[in-house]
PDB file of C-alpha atoms in Angstrom:
ATOM      1  CA  MET S   1      16.929   5.650  26.515  1.00  0.00           C
ATOM      2  CA  SER S   2      14.680   7.421  29.009  1.00  0.00           C
ATOM      3  CA  ASP S   3      11.038   8.221  28.458  1.00  0.00           C
ATOM      4  CA  GLN S   4      11.927  11.929  28.213  1.00  0.00           C
ATOM      5  CA  ASP S   5      14.475  11.191  25.482  1.00  0.00           C
ATOM      6  CA  LYS S   6      11.884   9.163  23.575  1.00  0.00           C
ATOM      7  CA  LEU S   7       9.375  11.987  23.933  1.00  0.00           C
ATOM      8  CA  ASN S   8      11.915  14.542  22.703  1.00  0.00           C
ATOM      9  CA  GLU S   9      12.794  12.313  19.754  1.00  0.00           C
ATOM     10  CA  MET S  10       9.113  11.981  18.844  1.00  0.00           C
ATOM     11  CA  LYS S  11       8.665  15.756  19.064  1.00  0.00           C
ATOM     12  CA  GLU S  12      11.638  16.334  16.774  1.00  0.00           C
ATOM     13  CA  ALA S  13      10.339  13.775  14.277  1.00  0.00           C
ATOM     14  CA  ALA S  14       6.938  15.495  14.314  1.00  0.00           C
ATOM     15  CA  LYS S  15       8.609  18.891  13.756  1.00  0.00           C
ATOM     16  CA  ARG S  16      10.606  17.524  10.810  1.00  0.00           C
ATOM     17  CA  GLY S  17       7.464  16.015   9.289  1.00  0.00           C
ATOM     18  CA  ALA S  18       5.510  19.231   9.735  1.00  0.00           C
ATOM     19  CA  MET S  19       8.355  21.258   8.219  1.00  0.00           C
ATOM     20  CA  GLN S  20       8.561  18.952   5.197  1.00  0.00           C
ATOM     21  CA  ALA S  21       4.807  19.272   4.658  1.00  0.00           C
ATOM     22  CA  ALA S  22       4.996  23.057   5.002  1.00  0.00           C
ATOM     23  CA  GLU S  23       7.879  23.268   2.520  1.00  0.00           C
ATOM     24  CA  ALA S  24       5.990  21.103   0.008  1.00  0.00           C
ATOM     25  CA  ALA S  25       2.856  23.246   0.391  1.00  0.00           C
ATOM     26  CA  PHE S  26       4.889  26.443   0.002  1.00  0.00           C
ATOM     27  CA  GLU S  27       6.602  25.157  -3.137  1.00  0.00           C
ATOM     28  CA  SER S  28       3.298  24.060  -4.645  1.00  0.00           C
ATOM     29  CA  GLY S  29       1.685  27.422  -3.879  1.00  0.00           C
ATOM     30  CA  TYR S  30       4.686  29.337  -5.177  1.00  0.00           C
ATOM     31  CA  ASN S  31       4.731  27.393  -8.445  1.00  0.00           C
ATOM     32  CA  SER S  32       0.985  27.815  -8.896  1.00  0.00           C
ATOM     33  CA  GLY S  33       1.202  31.553  -8.223  1.00  0.00           C
ATOM     34  CA  PHE S  34       4.148  31.944 -10.574  1.00  0.00           C
ATOM     35  CA  PHE S  35       2.335  30.092 -13.352  1.00  0.00           C
ATOM     36  CA  ASN S  36      -0.853  32.137 -12.902  1.00  0.00           C
ATOM     37  CA  GLY S  37       1.123  35.376 -12.830  1.00  0.00           C
ATOM     38  CA  TYR S  38       3.047  34.364 -15.926  1.00  0.00           C
ATOM     39  CA  GLN S  39      -0.180  33.658 -17.816  1.00  0.00           C
ATOM     40  CA  VAL S  40      -1.675  37.012 -16.823  1.00  0.00           C
ATOM     41  CA  GLY S  41       1.498  38.847 -17.821  1.00  0.00           C
ATOM     42  CA  GLU S  42       1.638  37.027 -21.134  1.00  0.00           C
ATOM     43  CA  THR S  43      -1.992  37.926 -21.869  1.00  0.00           C
ATOM     44  CA  VAL S  44      -1.493  41.582 -20.946  1.00  0.00           C
ATOM     45  CA  GLY S  45       1.593  41.756 -23.160  1.00  0.00           C
ATOM     46  CA  TYR S  46      -0.272  40.147 -26.049  1.00  0.00           C
ATOM     47  CA  VAL S  47      -3.166  42.612 -25.762  1.00  0.00           C
ATOM     48  CA  ARG S  48      -0.807  45.591 -25.592  1.00  0.00           C
ATOM     49  CA  GLY S  49       1.126  44.292 -28.581  1.00  0.00           C
ATOM     50  CA  ILE S  50      -2.044  43.910 -30.642  1.00  0.00           C
ATOM     51  CA  ASP S  51      -3.186  47.395 -29.625  1.00  0.00           C
ATOM     52  CA  SER S  52       0.087  48.966 -30.743  1.00  0.00           C
ATOM     53  CA  LEU S  53       0.047  46.897 -33.928  1.00  0.00           C
ATOM     54  CA  LYS S  54      -3.418  48.180 -34.837  1.00  0.00           C
ATOM     55  CA  ALA S  55      -2.202  51.777 -35.038  1.00  0.00           C
ATOM     56  CA  ALA S  56       0.709  50.823 -37.289  1.00  0.00           C
ATOM     57  CA  VAL S  57      -1.475  48.680 -39.562  1.00  0.00           C
ATOM     58  CA  SER S  58      -4.073  51.429 -39.773  1.00  0.00           C
ATOM     59  CA  ASP S  59      -1.404  53.952 -40.754  1.00  0.00           C
ATOM     60  CA  GLY S  60      -0.093  51.554 -43.392  1.00  0.00           C
ATOM     61  CA  LEU S  61      -3.601  51.103 -44.790  1.00  0.00           C
ATOM     62  CA  ARG S  62      -3.982  54.865 -45.159  1.00  0.00           C
ATOM     63  CA  HIS S  63      -0.786  54.827 -47.219  1.00  0.00           C
ATOM     64  CA  GLY S  64      -2.008  51.948 -49.422  1.00  0.00           C
ATOM     65  CA  SER S  65       0.126  49.094 -48.084  1.00  0.00           C
ATOM     66  CA  PRO S  66      -1.098  45.705 -49.351  1.00  0.00           C
ATOM     67  CA  GLU S  67       0.771  43.945 -46.511  1.00  0.00           C
ATOM     68  CA  CYS S  68      -1.088  46.061 -43.965  1.00  0.00           C
ATOM     69  CA  ALA S  69      -4.351  45.160 -45.695  1.00  0.00           C
ATOM     70  CA  LYS S  70      -3.491  41.468 -45.232  1.00  0.00           C
ATOM     71  CA  ALA S  71      -2.561  42.080 -41.604  1.00  0.00           C
ATOM     72  CA  MET S  72      -5.822  43.940 -40.959  1.00  0.00           C
ATOM     73  CA  GLN S  73      -7.788  41.126 -42.579  1.00  0.00           C
ATOM     74  CA  SER S  74      -6.009  38.659 -40.293  1.00  0.00           C
ATOM     75  CA  LEU S  75      -6.880  40.767 -37.253  1.00  0.00           C
ATOM     76  CA  LYS S  76     -10.511  40.923 -38.378  1.00  0.00           C
ATOM     77  CA  SER S  77     -10.702  37.165 -38.926  1.00  0.00           C
ATOM     78  CA  LEU S  78      -9.345  36.635 -35.407  1.00  0.00           C
ATOM     79  CA  GLY S  79     -11.871  39.113 -34.010  1.00  0.00           C
ATOM     80  CA  LEU S  80      -9.131  41.491 -32.881  1.00  0.00           C
ATOM     81  CA  ALA S  81      -9.798  44.465 -35.159  1.00  0.00           C
ATOM     82  CA  ASP S  82     -11.860  47.408 -33.966  1.00  0.00           C
ATOM     83  CA  ASP S  83     -15.161  47.615 -35.833  1.00  0.00           C
ATOM     84  CA  GLU S  84     -15.588  51.215 -36.822  1.00  0.00           C
TER      85      GLU S  84
END
């Protein structure tokens, strides 16, 4: 094997190593970004769900629903009810 062939082989090995490292870094970054995005989306959905629930519970309270009273008390104990 000539010196040029050895040099080319070393270059190819270095390229493969660099590509493997880049793929591992990409996968790690992708997974981290996906997880962070999932958490943010889950939190936003939870907040929107609670906000829409408050209106329904409030309406039920105006109509004398004991279940809505329990739900409102739960929201208050969790610190999620609006203090009016």
